[in-house]
Amino acid sequence: MAWTMPESERAFHEELDAENINPLWVMHANPPERPKLAPYVWRWERMRELAMHAGDLPSLRGQGFRRALTMRNPGLKNPQAGATKTMSAAVQIVWPGEIAEAHRHTAAAIRFVIEGEGAFTVQGGERFRMEEGDLTLTPSWVWHDHNNPQDKPVIWLDCLDAPMVGYLDAMFQEPYPEDVQPVTKPNGYTNAAIGNGLMRANLKDVVGGTLPITYKWNDAYGALLGYGEEDPHDGVVMEYANPVTGGHSMPTLALKLQRLAPNSHGEAHRHTSSVVYHAAKGEGYSVIDGKRLDWAKGDTFVLPSWAVHEHGTDSSDDAVLFSMSDLPLVEAMGLYREEARPRQEVTGAIG
Ligand SMILES: [Fe+2]
Ligand SMILES: [Fe+2]
């Protein structure tokens, strides 16, 4: 279909425009250019350097700020953009002796520790200690504050579903009346309440079908090694289970860990969910829409929805990717589709 506006109809179209009405035939004839999510990588070496600098900024000292460096997807051409259209990702540093003040918000958050140990997040009155490779969930509307009593900084990947919550105008945020919330539960309370993941939770105060919970690195990585069965695209891949529902990790986010065997190369596919990947162990590469992205431990990168991709490693050691995707949202809307594709010819590089 082709359409050009005859001069005799110009006045009518100007009338429509003046009244904030877009005729569909004009939009079909001249589709507006929409910003497109870009595959992109934020390198750990540089992010660590910047985080160390941010950690020691005198203007932030003692004020309870969160020293988070939020990754902005350059393809979206929006100064407020997240890592993807649906998810935000940041590298956050908690300086020795520092407290990030207690607050809560409707956006759900996750933390994956990149470096350091001994910091803890207090959530719903319970202390969750975090070490390298651990994943902590902060469900919607749960009070949380961070505390680093150690003498070394702790750095984690800090991700939220904030862009999708904001899109729905459902973002609410509230500061806690004090800097920190009181600890009212013994350490390990939530994990004990679910039999360390074996039993279904029978807790009265579960909000929105998600618990504040920490998944330990050794348990998660051990699960991949123990299972061992390979998916054609993702190596050995498993999702962090939601012990309340048995479903996706969180109502809006699917959190997965995948192990690529030494010297392996997966098949290509594409799907309608965007993904934030974080290299948790080793080194490898992903080919995204024909461009090769080499990654190593600590790097964070974005896979746009429907981009063809395949993962591999040339290393004689295994590689592990942690990932966060908007799959639960896409599925709930009935929009998930996936397609196997032939291996790609590499025509360039990303990063
Ligand atoms: Fe928060
Ligand atoms: Fe995939």
Coordinates of C-alpha atoms and ligand atoms in Angstrom, one line a residue:
M1 CA 0.0 0.0 0.0
A2 CA 1.3 3.4 -1.0
W3 CA -0.3 6.7 -0.1
T4 CA 0.6 10.3 -0.7
M5 CA -1.5 13.2 0.4
P6 CA -3.3 15.0 -2.4
E7 CA -3.1 18.7 -2.1
S8 CA -6.9 18.9 -2.0
E9 CA -6.8 16.9 1.3
R10 CA -4.1 18.9 3.1
A11 CA -6.5 21.2 5.0
F12 CA -8.3 18.2 6.4
H13 CA -5.1 16.6 7.6
E14 CA -3.9 19.8 9.2
E15 CA -7.2 20.0 11.0
L16 CA -6.6 16.4 12.4
D17 CA -3.1 17.4 13.5
A18 CA -4.3 20.5 15.3
E19 CA -6.7 18.4 17.3
N20 CA -4.1 15.8 18.3
I21 CA -5.4 13.1 16.0
N22 CA -3.1 10.8 14.0
P23 CA -4.7 9.2 10.9
L24 CA -3.5 5.6 10.7
W25 CA -3.0 5.8 6.9
V26 CA -0.4 8.6 7.4
M27 CA 1.5 6.5 10.0
H28 CA 1.5 3.5 7.7
A29 CA 2.8 5.6 4.8
N30 CA 5.5 7.3 6.9
P31 CA 6.2 5.0 9.9
P32 CA 7.7 7.1 12.7
E33 CA 11.3 6.1 13.6
R34 CA 11.3 4.5 17.0
P35 CA 14.4 4.2 19.2
K36 CA 15.6 0.6 19.1
L37 CA 17.2 -1.3 22.0
A38 CA 20.9 -1.8 21.2
P39 CA 23.0 -4.9 22.1
Y40 CA 25.6 -3.3 24.4
V41 CA 28.3 -4.3 26.9
W42 CA 29.5 -2.5 30.1
R43 CA 33.0 -3.9 30.9
W44 CA 33.7 -4.8 34.5
E45 CA 37.2 -3.4 34.5
R46 CA 35.9 0.1 33.7
M47 CA 32.7 -0.2 35.8
R48 CA 34.8 -1.3 38.8
E49 CA 37.1 1.7 38.4
L50 CA 34.1 4.1 38.2
A51 CA 32.4 2.4 41.1
M52 CA 35.6 2.8 43.3
H53 CA 35.6 6.5 42.4
A54 CA 31.9 6.8 43.2
G55 CA 32.4 5.0 46.4
D56 CA 34.7 7.6 47.7
L57 CA 32.9 10.8 46.5
P58 CA 33.1 13.2 49.4
S59 CA 29.7 14.8 48.5
L60 CA 27.9 11.5 49.2
R61 CA 29.6 10.7 52.5
G62 CA 27.4 9.7 55.4
Q63 CA 24.1 10.6 53.6
G64 CA 22.7 7.1 53.0
F65 CA 22.7 7.4 49.2
R66 CA 22.9 4.4 47.0
R67 CA 26.1 4.6 45.1
A68 CA 24.7 3.0 42.0
L69 CA 25.9 3.5 38.4
T70 CA 22.9 2.8 36.2
M71 CA 23.6 1.4 32.7
R72 CA 21.8 3.4 30.0
N73 CA 21.1 1.7 26.8
P74 CA 22.4 4.0 24.0
G75 CA 19.9 2.7 21.4
L76 CA 17.0 4.1 23.3
K77 CA 18.3 7.7 23.0
N78 CA 16.7 8.7 26.3
P79 CA 18.7 10.1 29.2
Q80 CA 16.4 8.2 31.6
A81 CA 16.6 4.8 29.8
G82 CA 17.4 1.6 31.6
A83 CA 19.5 -1.2 30.3
T84 CA 16.5 -2.4 28.3
K85 CA 13.0 -1.0 27.8
T86 CA 11.7 -3.1 30.7
M87 CA 14.7 -3.5 33.1
S88 CA 17.3 -1.4 34.8
A89 CA 20.8 -2.6 35.8
A90 CA 23.4 -0.8 37.8
V91 CA 26.7 -1.5 39.4
Q92 CA 26.3 -0.5 43.1
I93 CA 29.2 -0.1 45.6
V94 CA 28.7 -0.1 49.3
W95 CA 31.7 1.5 50.9
P96 CA 33.2 0.1 54.2
G97 CA 31.1 1.3 57.1
E98 CA 28.4 2.6 54.9
I99 CA 24.7 2.3 55.3
A100 CA 22.3 2.8 52.4
E101 CA 19.1 4.0 54.0
A102 CA 16.0 1.9 54.4
H103 CA 13.2 2.4 52.0
R104 CA 10.7 0.5 49.9
H105 CA 9.2 0.8 46.4
T106 CA 6.8 -1.1 44.2
A107 CA 9.5 -1.9 41.7
A108 CA 11.1 -5.3 42.5
A109 CA 14.9 -5.5 42.8
I110 CA 17.6 -8.2 42.6
R111 CA 21.2 -8.1 43.7
F112 CA 24.0 -10.3 42.3
V113 CA 27.2 -9.9 44.2
I114 CA 30.2 -9.3 41.9
E115 CA 33.0 -8.6 44.4
G116 CA 33.3 -8.7 48.2
E117 CA 31.6 -10.3 51.1
G118 CA 30.2 -9.6 54.5
A119 CA 27.8 -6.9 53.5
F120 CA 24.1 -7.5 54.3
T121 CA 20.8 -6.3 53.3
V122 CA 18.0 -6.1 55.9
Q123 CA 14.7 -7.0 54.4
G124 CA 11.4 -7.4 56.2
G125 CA 13.3 -7.4 59.5
E126 CA 15.8 -10.2 58.5
R127 CA 19.5 -9.9 57.7
F128 CA 20.6 -11.4 54.4
R129 CA 24.4 -11.8 54.3
M130 CA 25.8 -11.6 50.7
E131 CA 29.0 -13.0 49.2
E132 CA 30.3 -13.2 45.7
G133 CA 28.0 -15.0 43.3
D134 CA 25.0 -14.8 45.7
L135 CA 21.6 -13.6 44.4
T136 CA 19.2 -11.7 46.7
L137 CA 15.6 -10.9 45.8
T138 CA 13.9 -7.8 47.0
P139 CA 10.2 -8.2 46.3
S140 CA 7.9 -5.3 45.6
W141 CA 7.2 -3.1 48.6
V142 CA 9.6 -4.8 51.1
W143 CA 11.6 -2.5 53.3
H144 CA 15.3 -2.8 52.6
D145 CA 18.6 -1.2 53.8
H146 CA 22.2 -2.2 53.0
N147 CA 25.0 -2.2 55.4
N148 CA 28.7 -3.0 54.9
P149 CA 30.4 -3.5 58.2
Q150 CA 33.6 -4.9 56.6
D151 CA 36.8 -2.9 55.8
K152 CA 36.5 -3.6 52.0
P153 CA 33.9 -2.3 49.6
V154 CA 31.2 -4.7 48.3
I155 CA 30.0 -4.3 44.7
W156 CA 26.9 -5.9 43.3
L157 CA 24.8 -5.8 40.2
D158 CA 21.6 -4.0 41.2
C159 CA 18.7 -4.6 38.8
L160 CA 15.0 -3.6 38.9
D161 CA 11.9 -4.0 36.9
A162 CA 11.5 -0.2 37.4
P163 CA 11.1 0.7 33.6
M164 CA 8.0 -1.6 33.3
V165 CA 6.6 -0.4 36.6
G166 CA 7.1 3.2 35.5
Y167 CA 5.5 2.5 32.1
L168 CA 2.4 1.4 34.0
D169 CA 2.5 4.4 36.3
A170 CA 2.5 2.1 39.2
M171 CA 5.7 3.4 40.9
F172 CA 5.4 4.2 44.5
Q173 CA 8.3 4.8 46.9
E174 CA 8.5 5.5 50.6
P175 CA 11.5 6.2 53.0
Y176 CA 11.6 4.3 56.3
P177 CA 11.2 6.7 59.2
E178 CA 14.7 5.7 60.5
D179 CA 18.0 5.2 58.7
V180 CA 17.8 1.4 59.2
Q181 CA 14.9 -0.9 60.1
P182 CA 15.1 -3.0 63.3
V183 CA 16.2 -6.7 62.9
T184 CA 13.3 -8.7 64.2
K185 CA 13.9 -12.2 62.8
P186 CA 16.9 -14.6 63.3
N187 CA 19.4 -15.0 60.5
G188 CA 18.2 -17.7 58.1
Y189 CA 14.5 -17.3 59.1
T190 CA 13.1 -17.2 55.5
N191 CA 15.3 -20.0 54.2
A192 CA 14.3 -22.2 57.2
A193 CA 10.7 -21.4 56.5
I194 CA 11.0 -23.0 53.1
G195 CA 13.2 -25.9 54.1
N196 CA 16.0 -24.3 52.1
G197 CA 13.9 -24.5 48.9
L198 CA 12.5 -28.0 49.4
M199 CA 9.2 -27.0 51.0
R200 CA 6.5 -24.6 49.8
A201 CA 6.4 -21.5 51.9
N202 CA 3.6 -21.2 54.5
L203 CA 4.4 -17.7 55.6
K204 CA 1.6 -15.3 56.4
D205 CA 3.3 -12.1 55.2
V206 CA 4.2 -13.0 51.7
V207 CA 3.4 -10.0 49.5
G208 CA 2.9 -10.3 45.8
G209 CA 4.0 -14.0 45.6
T210 CA 7.7 -13.4 46.2
L211 CA 9.9 -13.8 49.3
P212 CA 13.0 -11.9 50.2
I213 CA 15.5 -14.7 49.8
T214 CA 19.2 -15.3 49.0
Y215 CA 20.3 -18.0 46.7
K216 CA 23.9 -19.0 47.5
W217 CA 26.4 -19.3 44.6
N218 CA 27.7 -22.7 45.6
D219 CA 24.1 -24.1 45.6
A220 CA 23.1 -22.6 42.3
Y221 CA 26.4 -23.5 40.5
G222 CA 26.3 -26.9 42.2
A223 CA 22.8 -27.4 40.8
L224 CA 24.0 -26.8 37.2
L225 CA 26.9 -29.3 37.7
G226 CA 24.7 -31.8 39.3
Y227 CA 22.0 -31.7 36.6
G228 CA 24.3 -31.5 33.6
E229 CA 21.7 -31.9 30.8
E230 CA 22.4 -29.4 28.0
D231 CA 19.9 -27.2 26.3
P232 CA 20.8 -26.8 22.6
H233 CA 21.0 -22.9 23.0
D234 CA 22.0 -22.2 26.5
G235 CA 24.3 -25.0 27.8
V236 CA 23.0 -26.3 31.2
V237 CA 20.5 -23.6 32.2
M238 CA 18.2 -23.4 35.2
E239 CA 15.9 -20.8 36.6
Y240 CA 16.1 -19.7 40.3
A241 CA 12.8 -21.1 41.5
N242 CA 10.2 -19.1 43.4
P243 CA 9.6 -21.1 46.5
V244 CA 6.1 -19.6 47.0
T245 CA 4.6 -20.3 43.6
G246 CA 7.1 -22.8 42.0
G247 CA 6.9 -20.5 39.0
H248 CA 9.2 -17.7 37.7
S249 CA 11.7 -16.2 40.1
M250 CA 9.6 -13.0 40.4
P251 CA 6.2 -11.9 39.0
T252 CA 8.0 -9.7 36.4
L253 CA 11.5 -11.2 36.1
A254 CA 13.0 -14.6 35.2
L255 CA 16.4 -15.1 36.8
K256 CA 18.6 -17.8 35.3
L257 CA 22.1 -19.3 35.6
Q258 CA 23.6 -21.1 32.6
R259 CA 26.9 -23.1 32.3
L260 CA 28.7 -23.3 29.0
A261 CA 31.0 -26.3 28.9
P262 CA 34.7 -25.8 28.0
N263 CA 35.1 -25.2 24.2
S264 CA 31.4 -25.3 23.5
H265 CA 29.2 -23.4 21.0
G266 CA 25.4 -23.4 21.3
E267 CA 22.8 -23.2 18.5
A268 CA 21.3 -19.9 17.5
H269 CA 17.7 -18.7 18.2
R270 CA 15.7 -15.6 19.0
H271 CA 12.7 -14.8 21.3
T272 CA 10.5 -12.0 22.3
S273 CA 12.1 -11.3 25.7
S274 CA 14.9 -9.0 26.3
V275 CA 17.8 -10.2 28.5
V276 CA 20.4 -8.6 30.8
Y277 CA 23.4 -11.0 31.0
H278 CA 26.1 -10.9 33.6
A279 CA 29.2 -13.0 33.2
A280 CA 29.5 -14.8 36.6
K281 CA 32.5 -17.1 35.8
G282 CA 35.1 -17.5 33.1
E283 CA 35.0 -16.0 29.6
G284 CA 33.1 -16.6 26.4
Y285 CA 31.3 -14.9 23.6
S286 CA 27.8 -14.3 22.3
V287 CA 27.0 -13.6 18.6
I288 CA 24.1 -11.2 18.5
D289 CA 22.6 -10.3 15.1
G290 CA 25.8 -11.3 13.4
K291 CA 28.1 -9.3 15.7
R292 CA 30.5 -11.0 18.2
L293 CA 30.6 -9.8 21.8
D294 CA 33.4 -11.2 23.8
W295 CA 32.8 -11.2 27.5
A296 CA 34.6 -12.1 30.7
K297 CA 33.7 -12.4 34.4
G298 CA 32.0 -9.2 35.6
D299 CA 30.9 -7.8 32.3
T300 CA 27.2 -7.0 31.8
F301 CA 25.5 -6.9 28.4
V302 CA 22.1 -6.6 26.8
L303 CA 20.3 -8.8 24.4
P304 CA 17.4 -7.1 22.6
S305 CA 14.1 -8.9 22.1
W306 CA 14.0 -10.9 18.8
A307 CA 17.8 -10.5 18.2
V308 CA 19.3 -13.7 16.9
H309 CA 21.9 -15.0 19.4
E310 CA 24.2 -17.9 20.2
H311 CA 26.6 -18.3 23.1
G312 CA 30.0 -20.1 23.3
T313 CA 33.4 -20.3 24.9
D314 CA 36.8 -21.0 23.4
S315 CA 38.2 -21.5 26.9
S316 CA 39.4 -24.8 28.3
D317 CA 37.5 -23.8 31.5
D318 CA 33.7 -23.5 31.8
A319 CA 31.8 -20.2 31.7
V320 CA 28.7 -19.2 33.6
L321 CA 26.2 -16.5 32.7
F322 CA 23.7 -15.1 35.1
S323 CA 20.7 -13.6 33.3
M324 CA 17.6 -11.5 34.0
S325 CA 14.8 -11.3 31.5
D326 CA 11.2 -9.9 31.2
L327 CA 9.9 -13.4 30.2
P328 CA 7.2 -13.6 32.9
L329 CA 5.7 -10.3 31.6
V330 CA 5.9 -11.3 28.0
E331 CA 4.3 -14.7 28.8
A332 CA 1.5 -13.1 30.8
M333 CA 0.6 -11.0 27.9
G334 CA 0.5 -14.0 25.6
L335 CA 3.3 -12.6 23.4
Y336 CA 6.1 -15.1 23.9
R337 CA 7.5 -16.6 20.7
E338 CA 10.7 -18.3 20.0
E339 CA 12.4 -19.4 16.8
A340 CA 15.4 -21.6 16.1
R341 CA 17.9 -20.0 13.6
P342 CA 20.9 -21.2 11.7
R343 CA 24.3 -20.4 13.1
Q344 CA 25.3 -16.8 12.2
E345 CA 28.1 -15.6 10.1
V346 CA 30.1 -13.1 12.1
T347 CA 30.3 -9.7 10.4
G348 CA 31.5 -7.5 13.1
A349 CA 32.0 -7.0 16.8
I350 CA 30.2 -5.4 19.8
G351 CA 32.2 -3.4 22.3
Ligands
FE1 FE 15.7 0.1 46.8
FE2 FE 18.1 -17.2 24.3

